[in-house]
Amino acid sequence: VKLGDKEIVLRDSFKLFMQTKLSNPHYPPEIQAETTVINFTVTEDGLEDQLLFLVVKLERPDLAKKKTELITQQNEFKVTLAQLEALLLEKLANAEGDILEDTELILSLEEAKNTSDEVKEKVVIAQDMETKINETSEFYRPVGARGSLLFFLLCDLCKMHTFYKYSLDSFVMVVTRAVNSVTLRKPKEKKEEVVEETKNEDDDDDDDDDGEEKEEAPPPQEEEEEEEEIIELVGKDLKERVIKLEKLVTYFVFDYTRRGLLDADKLTVCAMMNLKILTRAGTITPEERAMLINAPPDPAPPPIPENTKSWLTETQWAQMKSLEGLEAFKKAGKLTDSLEQDSLGWKRWTGEEKAEIADLPRGVRDLGPFHRLFLLRIMRPDRIGAALTEFITTNLGAEYIDQEPFDMEKTFAESTSITPFFFVLFPGVDPTPTVEALGRKLGFTEANGKFVNISMGQGQEQVALNALNKFASMGGWAMLQNIHLMQAWLKDLERALEVVEEFAHDDFRCFLTSEPPGAMQGRLWDLIPEPILQRCIKVADEAPADLKSNLRRAYSKFSQESVDACLKPKEFKATLFALCFFHALISGRIKFGAQGWSKKYPFNDGDLTICGQVLRNYLNNAEQLGNDVPWADLRYLFGEIMYGGHITDPWDRRVNNEYLSVLINPELLVGANLCPNFKSPDASKLEYVHYVKYIDERFPPEIPQMFWLHPNAEIGFLTNQGFSIFNTISEISGGGAGAGAGGGIDQAQALITAYMGQLPNNLDMLEIRGRLKDEDYTPFVIVSLQESDRMNLLLSHMRSSMIELELGISGALNVTDKMEDLATDLGLNRVNALWAEKAYPSLKSLNSWFADLLDRVKQCVEWTSVLKLLKSIWLSGLFNSMSFLTSNMQVAARSNNLPLDYMTNRCRFYNIRDVNEISGVPEKGVNVHGLFMEGAGWEDGKGDEEGYITESKMKDLHPVMPVCNIFSVHIDDMDWTAMYHCPVFSTSLRGATYIFQANVRMDSDDVEVRWTLAGAALLTQDD
C-alpha cells in the first residue's frame, strides 16, 4: 500500500478505522470503493428510545434503576445457564463406564436441574417486572418522540445558515434541563437531619478514635438512596404530566435555538417547527403541509374568467385550482367557481389592509385558521408573516414570538467548562461589555488575572492557545475576538478545545466572537469548523432594526465631550444629529430589498464615528479661517469617500448622495424637517443629553415615508418576506411529502408531458436566412436573428433535458443528479438552474416563466417572418434588450451621419397601452411596450400631451406603463428639463440587470430628488 510517498507492506492483521465529525461528509469515489462506510448517525426512532430512557431516568429514577438491575440480572442468568450447560457437557464427555452408576455425575445433574429451574423462575419474574416497567415508561414516549423530532429539525437548519449546527450532547443537556425544571423529586429533609445529628453525636462520642468513627458512619450509598422522595403519578395526573413535559421540552429547545438565530430566520424556524409538530400529531396531513409550503399551480387550469383578470394573475388562478384537491376545500365547493361567481367578494377581501383577520368571501367563510393560510399564501403573500405569527401564537403560545432580551447571567448558568460561548457580531453590537460586566460580578477580571480579552490577528495565534491552556488549568475566562479573521488557525483552535476538555477547571470559560459570512460568500459558507459550532452556546443578539433604535444607537457613539471639542458647537450639534439620522436611514433602508439598496452594503459604526471626526475637524478649520461651513465638501466626503466607499452600484450611490443633499445643508440650523413629523431641533438650546431625550420623546412611529419611500415599498418587503419563509422551508425539507410536493422523480412524468406538449419547435434559421439578401441585414434584422438563435439554443436544451428525464424515469438511462434536480424543480414549480443559465434574467415561477417563454417565441416567429421592424417591440421579450436599443442608435446615426459614440436614446410615452391601437411603425425610432414602473405611478396625459410620473396607487406595486417611443438624438440635443433620470432594469432585483437610462417626464413643479429617494425605476418584467 502506498502511504504518502512510501510503499509499505501491511500485515494481514492490520485494521484501519477512520472517523469523521462531519454530519454530512462527501467522500471521493476511491474512498467509497476501498472502504466499508458505516453511517453511525443516530436515527429518529433510535433517538426517540434514547430520549425516552433519559426522561424516565429523570422522572422515575427508581424505574430506571430497576430496569438497569433487571438487565444486569438477566445477563447474569444467561451466563449462569451457559456455564451450567458447558459444565454438564464437559462431565458427560469425560464420563467413564456406566453413567447411571456415576453418583457424582448424577448429583451434578440434579444440582444443575435445580439451578436451571430456579433461574427460569427468576427469569419469568424479571420479565413480568420488566413488562410492568416498560408499560409505565411508555407513557413518557410522546416526550421522547417530540425531542427526537426537534433534534432532527435542528440538524436540518445547517441548510439555512452555516452557523446553525448542533451536537446531540448539547441537545441532551437542554432536554435534561427542561425536565429538571419541573422535577417531582423532593429531598427527604427529615432523614438527612437525623443522619447529620447521628453523625455529630458520633463525632462527640468518638473524638479520640478515628477508626471507630469511620466504621460507624452510615454508608454513602444508603444516603444517596434516601436522598430523594419520588412521587409516582398514575392515570389522568400522569397524562397531564407528560403533556406538560412535552411542551417544556419544545420550548426549552426552541429558546436554546432561537438565542443563536438571526432575526430574519426566527419566524421561519418557528413556523417550520409548528408545521412538523402538527403533522406528527395528525392535526394536518403531509399533503396539506406540502401544499402550503410549495403552493404548486395546476399544470392545466381552465381559462381565467374575464371578471377576475383585473385583480387575479394567471399563476394565482392555477394555484387556487390546485387547492381544490384538498379535503377542506372540497367541502366549500370549487374554489374556481367561487372566484368567478363571487368576484366582488374576493376582490374586496384581497384589498383589505389586514386580510388575515378580515372576513373571508362567502364560499370559504367556514375555513379554519390553518386553511386560511393557504388563501393568504396565494392571494396576499404580504400578510402571510402576520398570519403565521398569529397561527404560532394560537398553537404554541405567545412566548414563541415574543423573545425576552438577552440575559447573560441566565445563559451563563446553562454553560459548563467544556461548552464555549459563540457570539455572532453585528454592526453596533459588542458583546465584550456584557461579558466583562458578568465577569466583574463573579470575580473574573483582567485586574485579578482571571480574564483575558484577545483580539485575533496576525501573531496572536500562540498567545490565544497559551491563554486557553493557562485558564483551563487554573480556572478563568478567555475571550477570543474576531476568530473569522483566522481561517487557517481555526483547526488549531478546534484541537485545543478538545484537549483542554480533559483537564478543564470548573471555572474555565471560553468566549468566541465572529462575524457571519459576508454577502459575497453566502449564508452557507463554512466560515467556522463544524465541531466548534456544535459544542458552543450560540448567541446572536442583533440590535433592533427600527429607525428610532438605529438613531439612538448612532447618537450614542458620541458624547458631550465630542461637542465641546468643536469650535462651532451649534453647527456641529445640528449637523452631527443629521449625520446620525442619515446613518439610521441608510441602515434601515436595507430591509426594503432592491428598491432600498440593490445590495446589502456593510455600513458600520466606524463610518459614522470617522465622519463625526471629519465634521469636527472641518468645522474647527472653518472657524479658525473665518469661513462658512463647507457643506459641499462635507457631503462629498461623507457620500463619496466614507459611506460611498462601500457602494458599488452607481444608482445606489445616487440615492446615498441625495440623502445627504436633503439632510446636510444650511437649513439644519433653522429647524429643517429631517423626515415627516420630525424636525431638526434648535441646536442653540439643546445639549447632548437633550438630544437623547428628544429622540426618546419626539420620534414619530416609523413609516416608509420617513425613508422617502411609498407605503407600497413595505408591501413589497412583506411579500418578499412571505415568499422567503416558504422557499426556505421548501429548500430545507425538500418540499415536504405527499401529493403536491412534487419531490419524487416518478411524479415528474405528468409535468414533462404537459410542458413537452406545449413546447414550440425550433425556428428554421436556414430558411429564415435564405430569404435574406445582403442588403437586408439591417441592425434590427441582425438583432432578430441573434434573438432567434438564442431562443433555439434554449428550446433545444429544454427539450433534450426533458427527454433525458423521461428515459431516466422509464429505466432506459441511469438517473443522474441533473435529472433529479430537473424533476425536483418541475415538482416545485421552479425554473431549473441549467435552463436559467441559457435563458434571460427572470424571477418568475416555472409556469409563469413557461407562459412568458411561449410569448417570446411568438414574437421571434412574427419578427423573423416579416424580417423588418414591427410596429411595437415587446422589450421584455428580448434576451438582450440593450442590443436592440443600440441598433436603434446605429440606424439614427447612419441616417443622420452622426457619430455613434455621441448618440443617446430619448423616450416619449404615448397615452395608449394596447399595442393594437398603434397604426404602424413610428416615423422615427422604435415603439416598445411591456414596461412597468416600480416605486411610483404614472398619470396619463390629455390628448397628445405626454403623461408624467406620479404617486403610486396603494397595492399597485408595478403599474403597467404606456407604449413608449424611443428615438435617438445627439447628446447635445438631449433636454433633461422636467425629466427624471430613470434607470431601467430587467427584474426587480435591479443591480446587474440594468439596461439603460430613460428620461421620464415629471410634473412641472416636481423635483427629481423625490423619485430618486423613492427608488423609482422602470422594469421590463413584473415578478
PDB file of C-alpha atoms in Angstrom, residues 92 136 288 463 482 728:
ATOM      1  CA  LEU A  92     -20.743 -36.138  30.135  1.00  0.00           C
ATOM      2  CA  THR A 136     -45.114   2.744  32.796  1.00  0.00           C
ATOM      3  CA  GLU A 288     -51.638  19.774   3.266  1.00  0.00           C
ATOM      4  CA  VAL A 463      -0.969  33.884  22.607  1.00  0.00           C
ATOM      5  CA  ASN A 482     -12.960  38.020  15.572  1.00  0.00           C
ATOM      6  CA  THR A 728     -36.531  28.377   2.818  1.00  0.00           C
TER       7      THR A 728
END
